[in-house]
Short mmCIF file of C-alpha atoms in Angstrom, two decimals:
data_model
loop_
_atom_site.label_atom_id
_atom_site.label_comp_id
_atom_site.label_asym_id
_atom_site.label_seq_id
_atom_site.Cartn_x
_atom_site.Cartn_y
_atom_site.Cartn_z
CA MET O 229 287.51 5.77 -10.31
CA THR O 230 285.85 3.71 -12.78
CA THR O 231 282.18 5.08 -14.29
CA GLN O 232 279.49 3.92 -16.10
CA ALA O 233 280.69 5.50 -19.18
CA ASP O 234 284.13 3.80 -18.83
CA LEU O 235 282.36 0.35 -18.65
CA GLY O 236 280.12 1.26 -21.74
CA ILE O 237 276.87 1.44 -19.90
CA ASP O 238 274.85 4.13 -21.36
CA LEU O 239 271.35 3.19 -20.84
CA ASP O 240 268.05 5.23 -19.70
CA VAL O 241 266.35 3.74 -16.68
CA ARG O 242 262.66 4.71 -16.66
CA ASP O 243 261.19 6.10 -13.35
CA ALA O 244 258.62 3.54 -12.13
CA ALA O 245 257.24 6.40 -9.74
CA ALA O 246 254.61 7.68 -11.62
CA VAL O 247 253.41 3.93 -12.66
CA ALA O 248 253.26 3.10 -8.81
CA GLU O 249 251.76 6.51 -7.78
CA ARG O 250 248.84 5.88 -10.49
CA ARG O 251 248.52 2.27 -8.99
CA ASP O 252 248.13 3.32 -5.56
CA GLU O 253 245.56 6.00 -6.73
CA ILE O 254 243.48 3.14 -8.16
CA VAL O 255 243.90 0.70 -5.36
CA ALA O 256 242.44 3.62 -2.91
CA ALA O 257 239.65 4.14 -5.15
CA VAL O 258 238.73 0.62 -5.27
CA ARG O 259 239.40 0.30 -1.47
CA ASP O 260 236.85 3.07 -1.12
CA HIS O 261 234.21 1.55 -3.34
CA ALA O 262 234.58 -2.21 -2.10
CA GLY O 263 234.51 -1.00 1.60
CA ARG O 264 231.28 0.02 0.79
CA ILE O 265 230.34 -3.50 -0.15
CA ALA O 266 232.20 -4.87 2.86
CA TYR O 267 229.99 -2.64 4.93
CA GLN O 268 226.87 -3.97 3.40
CA LEU O 269 228.05 -7.33 3.67
CA ALA O 270 228.67 -7.12 7.53
CA ARG O 271 225.01 -5.80 7.81
CA LEU O 272 223.71 -8.62 6.13
CA GLN O 273 225.54 -11.37 7.58
CA GLY O 274 225.40 -9.82 11.10
CA GLY O 275 228.54 -11.01 12.36
CA ASP O 276 232.16 -9.43 13.18
CA TYR O 277 233.83 -11.45 10.41
CA GLY O 278 232.37 -12.66 7.19
CA ARG O 279 233.39 -12.99 3.82
CA GLU O 280 231.30 -13.84 0.34
CA THR O 281 232.35 -15.28 -2.84
CA LEU O 282 230.77 -14.11 -6.14
CA SER O 283 231.07 -15.55 -9.65
CA THR O 284 231.51 -13.28 -12.87
CA PRO O 285 232.11 -14.08 -16.53
CA GLY O 286 236.04 -13.30 -15.68
CA GLY O 287 236.56 -15.63 -12.63
CA GLU O 288 235.31 -15.31 -8.97
CA TRP O 289 235.63 -12.42 -6.33
CA THR O 290 236.00 -12.77 -2.91
CA VAL O 291 235.19 -9.80 -0.27
CA LYS O 292 236.29 -10.29 3.48
CA HIS O 293 235.36 -8.10 6.17
CA GLU O 294 236.33 -7.76 9.74
CA ALA O 295 233.81 -5.66 12.03
CA GLY O 296 232.24 -4.11 8.50
CA GLU O 297 235.71 -2.80 7.33
CA LEU O 298 237.41 -4.48 4.15
CA GLU O 299 240.08 -6.92 4.90
CA PHE O 300 241.08 -8.04 1.41
CA LEU O 301 239.21 -8.32 -2.02
CA LEU O 302 240.68 -11.30 -4.05
CA PHE O 303 240.16 -11.69 -7.83
CA SER O 304 240.54 -15.60 -8.93
CA PRO O 305 240.33 -15.35 -12.77
CA LYS O 306 239.25 -18.53 -14.71
CA SER O 307 242.89 -18.65 -16.02
CA GLY O 308 246.00 -17.20 -14.51
CA SER O 309 247.01 -16.33 -10.83
CA ASP O 310 244.76 -14.78 -8.15
CA THR O 311 245.34 -11.33 -7.24
CA TYR O 312 244.69 -9.34 -4.07
CA VAL O 313 243.22 -6.15 -5.32
CA ILE O 314 243.10 -5.13 -1.89
CA SER O 315 245.19 -6.44 1.08
CA THR O 316 246.76 -5.83 4.39
CA LYS O 317 250.22 -6.75 3.00
CA GLN O 318 251.40 -5.41 -0.31
CA PRO O 319 249.41 -3.76 -3.34
CA PRO O 320 249.07 -5.77 -6.60
CA GLU O 321 251.35 -5.85 -9.59
CA PRO O 322 250.12 -3.00 -11.85
CA ALA O 323 249.62 -5.55 -14.67
CA ALA O 324 247.42 -7.88 -12.56
CA LEU O 325 245.46 -5.08 -10.96
CA SER O 326 244.56 -3.83 -14.39
CA THR O 327 243.34 -7.24 -15.62
CA ALA O 328 241.38 -7.80 -12.32
CA LEU O 329 239.63 -4.19 -12.90
CA ASP O 330 238.45 -5.31 -16.21
CA ASP O 331 236.20 -7.62 -14.27
CA TYR O 332 235.38 -5.26 -11.34
CA ALA O 333 232.36 -4.12 -12.86
CA ALA O 334 230.91 -7.58 -13.28
CA PHE O 335 231.92 -7.95 -9.51
CA VAL O 336 229.61 -5.11 -8.69
CA ALA O 337 226.78 -6.49 -10.80
CA ALA O 338 227.16 -9.72 -9.20
CA TRP O 339 227.07 -8.17 -5.70
CA ASN O 340 223.93 -5.96 -6.49
CA GLU O 341 222.06 -9.49 -7.87
CA HIS O 342 223.13 -11.22 -4.72
CA VAL O 343 221.31 -8.31 -2.99
CA ASP O 344 218.29 -8.30 -5.37
CA SER O 345 217.74 -12.02 -4.72
CA LEU O 346 217.28 -11.45 -1.09
CA SER O 347 214.87 -9.03 -1.55
CA GLY O 348 211.46 -9.82 0.14
CA VAL O 349 212.72 -13.17 1.24
CA LEU O 350 211.31 -12.21 4.74
CA ASP O 351 208.14 -11.26 3.31
CA GLY O 352 205.19 -13.03 4.99
CA VAL O 353 207.18 -14.22 7.76
CA SER O 354 205.25 -13.41 11.01
CA ALA O 355 207.11 -11.90 13.83
CA GLU O 356 204.34 -12.79 16.30
CA PHE O 357 205.33 -15.96 18.32
CA PRO O 358 203.87 -17.87 21.02
CA GLU O 359 204.58 -16.85 24.46
CA PRO O 360 207.31 -18.88 25.96
CA ALA O 361 206.39 -20.99 29.00
CA THR O 362 208.25 -20.00 32.39
CA THR O 363 210.53 -22.45 34.06
CA GLU O 364 209.51 -20.09 37.61
CA GLY O 365 207.87 -23.37 38.85
CA VAL O 366 210.11 -26.00 37.97
CA VAL O 367 212.85 -23.95 39.20
CA ALA O 368 211.26 -23.54 42.66
CA GLU O 369 210.43 -27.25 42.99
CA ARG O 370 213.92 -28.08 42.27
CA ASP O 371 215.19 -25.40 44.65
CA ARG O 372 213.21 -26.66 47.41
CA VAL O 373 214.09 -30.24 46.89
CA LEU O 374 217.68 -29.21 46.91
CA ASP O 375 217.33 -26.93 50.12
CA GLU O 376 216.26 -29.99 52.06
CA ILE O 377 219.12 -32.15 50.64
CA ARG O 378 221.64 -29.25 51.20
CA ASP O 379 220.29 -28.86 54.92
CA THR O 380 220.57 -32.85 55.86
CA CYS O 381 224.44 -32.83 54.24
CA ALA O 382 225.09 -29.88 56.56
CA VAL O 383 224.00 -31.97 59.30
CA ILE O 384 226.15 -34.88 57.99
CA ALA O 385 229.36 -32.83 57.12
CA GLY O 386 229.19 -31.43 60.64
CA GLU O 387 229.06 -34.42 62.38
CA ILE O 388 231.77 -36.04 60.48
CA HIS O 389 233.96 -32.56 60.87
CA ARG O 390 233.20 -33.18 64.75
CA TYR O 391 233.85 -37.03 64.84
CA GLU O 392 237.10 -37.09 62.41
CA GLY O 393 238.68 -33.59 63.64
CA ASP O 394 239.90 -32.51 60.53
CA ASP O 395 239.40 -29.41 58.43
CA TYR O 396 238.57 -31.16 55.43
CA GLY O 397 237.26 -34.98 54.68
CA THR O 398 234.85 -36.69 52.89
CA PHE O 399 231.96 -39.51 53.39
CA THR O 400 231.21 -41.77 50.76
CA ALA O 401 228.86 -44.52 50.37
CA ARG O 402 227.79 -46.59 47.35
CA VAL O 403 223.89 -46.50 46.56
CA LYS O 404 222.36 -48.73 43.81
CA GLY O 405 225.94 -49.25 42.45
CA ASP O 406 226.80 -45.21 42.23
CA ARG O 407 229.45 -43.88 44.40
CA TRP O 408 228.32 -41.13 46.45
CA GLU O 409 230.71 -38.64 47.96
CA LEU O 410 230.16 -35.87 50.17
CA LYS O 411 232.94 -33.29 51.03
CA HIS O 412 233.21 -31.05 53.93
CA ASP O 413 235.33 -28.17 54.52
CA GLU O 414 235.48 -27.28 57.98
CA GLY O 415 232.05 -28.81 58.70
CA ALA O 416 230.25 -26.88 55.85
CA VAL O 417 229.18 -28.80 52.54
CA SER O 418 231.62 -28.45 49.71
CA TYR O 419 229.81 -30.84 47.12
CA LEU O 420 227.73 -33.71 47.01
CA ARG O 421 228.88 -35.71 44.04
CA ILE O 422 227.47 -39.01 42.34
CA GLY O 423 229.63 -41.03 40.02
CA GLY O 424 233.44 -40.10 40.93
CA SER O 425 235.44 -37.11 39.49
CA GLY O 426 233.41 -37.26 36.28
CA GLY O 427 230.02 -37.43 37.84
CA LEU O 428 227.14 -35.40 38.58
CA TYR O 429 227.31 -32.67 41.39
CA LEU O 430 224.06 -32.64 43.18
CA LEU O 431 225.46 -29.93 45.26
CA SER O 432 228.26 -27.60 44.22
CA GLN O 433 229.55 -24.09 44.60
CA TYR O 434 228.60 -23.47 40.94
CA GLY O 435 225.41 -24.17 39.26
CA ALA O 436 222.33 -26.16 40.28
CA PRO O 437 221.80 -29.68 38.61
CA SER O 438 218.73 -29.69 36.16
CA ALA O 439 215.36 -30.57 37.61
CA ALA O 440 215.43 -33.71 35.60
CA ASP O 441 218.73 -34.91 37.51
CA VAL O 442 217.22 -33.78 40.80
CA ARG O 443 214.24 -35.89 40.33
CA GLU O 444 216.47 -39.08 39.21
CA TYR O 445 218.68 -38.85 42.50
CA ALA O 446 216.44 -37.44 45.22
CA ASP O 447 214.83 -40.70 46.19
CA GLN O 448 218.42 -42.44 45.93
CA PHE O 449 219.43 -39.75 48.31
CA ARG O 450 217.35 -41.55 51.06
CA GLY O 451 219.67 -44.52 50.29
CA PHE O 452 222.61 -42.05 51.24
CA VAL O 453 221.44 -40.94 54.21
CA GLU O 454 220.56 -44.47 55.51
CA THR O 455 224.08 -45.61 54.74
CA TYR O 456 225.39 -42.53 56.77
CA ASN O 457 223.09 -43.82 59.92
CA GLU O 458 224.68 -47.23 59.60
CA PHE O 459 228.10 -45.84 59.47
CA ILE O 460 227.29 -44.15 62.78
CA ASP O 461 225.59 -47.06 64.51
CA GLU O 462 228.62 -49.12 63.95
CA LEU O 463 230.83 -46.22 65.48
CA GLU O 464 228.62 -46.47 68.41
CA SER O 465 228.52 -49.83 68.67
CA ASP O 466 232.51 -50.23 68.78
CA LEU O 467 232.48 -47.42 70.88
CA GLU O 468 230.41 -49.48 73.09
CA ARG O 469 232.88 -52.49 73.17
CA ILE O 470 235.85 -50.06 74.55
CA SER O 471 236.56 -50.25 78.12
CA VAL O 472 238.74 -47.87 79.96
#
């Protein structure tokens, strides 16, 4: 069996465990300290996610948080490669960590200056605001008009269902160039839509239209009803001409 000695290899290999252990101790300390900055940043920004980049004589530092917890701390020196001092992946190289930590105190100072710059920014800002107007009256008027339209459409849907005999159906009419469509489901109103598939739903199973839309189309609804009545008149006329 050939050994290292037989090959002439008699070199001492240094154990990196001590360096790695010291690196991990420093990273843990930085994580704890910078985590306090991340928490304060989350409070300041008021969101679940956020970041801040601060300039120092040595470069730029970017701290990012998620729900107030430090996600990463990035050092971008003025020359050289970026170093993730803290990250969710792997720890930094010891030499890169040492270079970054030479500027870490300046980063903390930049953060403190950033916070100090915001001190008093809200002084003199009044928290007394005008009372917002209520929409109660507008909504009540809108609903009153829609209830009348819905009641009328219920009669039309029931008559169309009775005449056609199908569980589902539509009645369409053109009013002032707009296509109106009333869809019924077993005689009950499913929707009243204006303007095709991408149009406005005056009646639907979802939310009500705006008061402005109701105002615009309420008068035109009369034309829709008149078209329906003309349709019924024609049906009655046709039936009168049938003899059995």
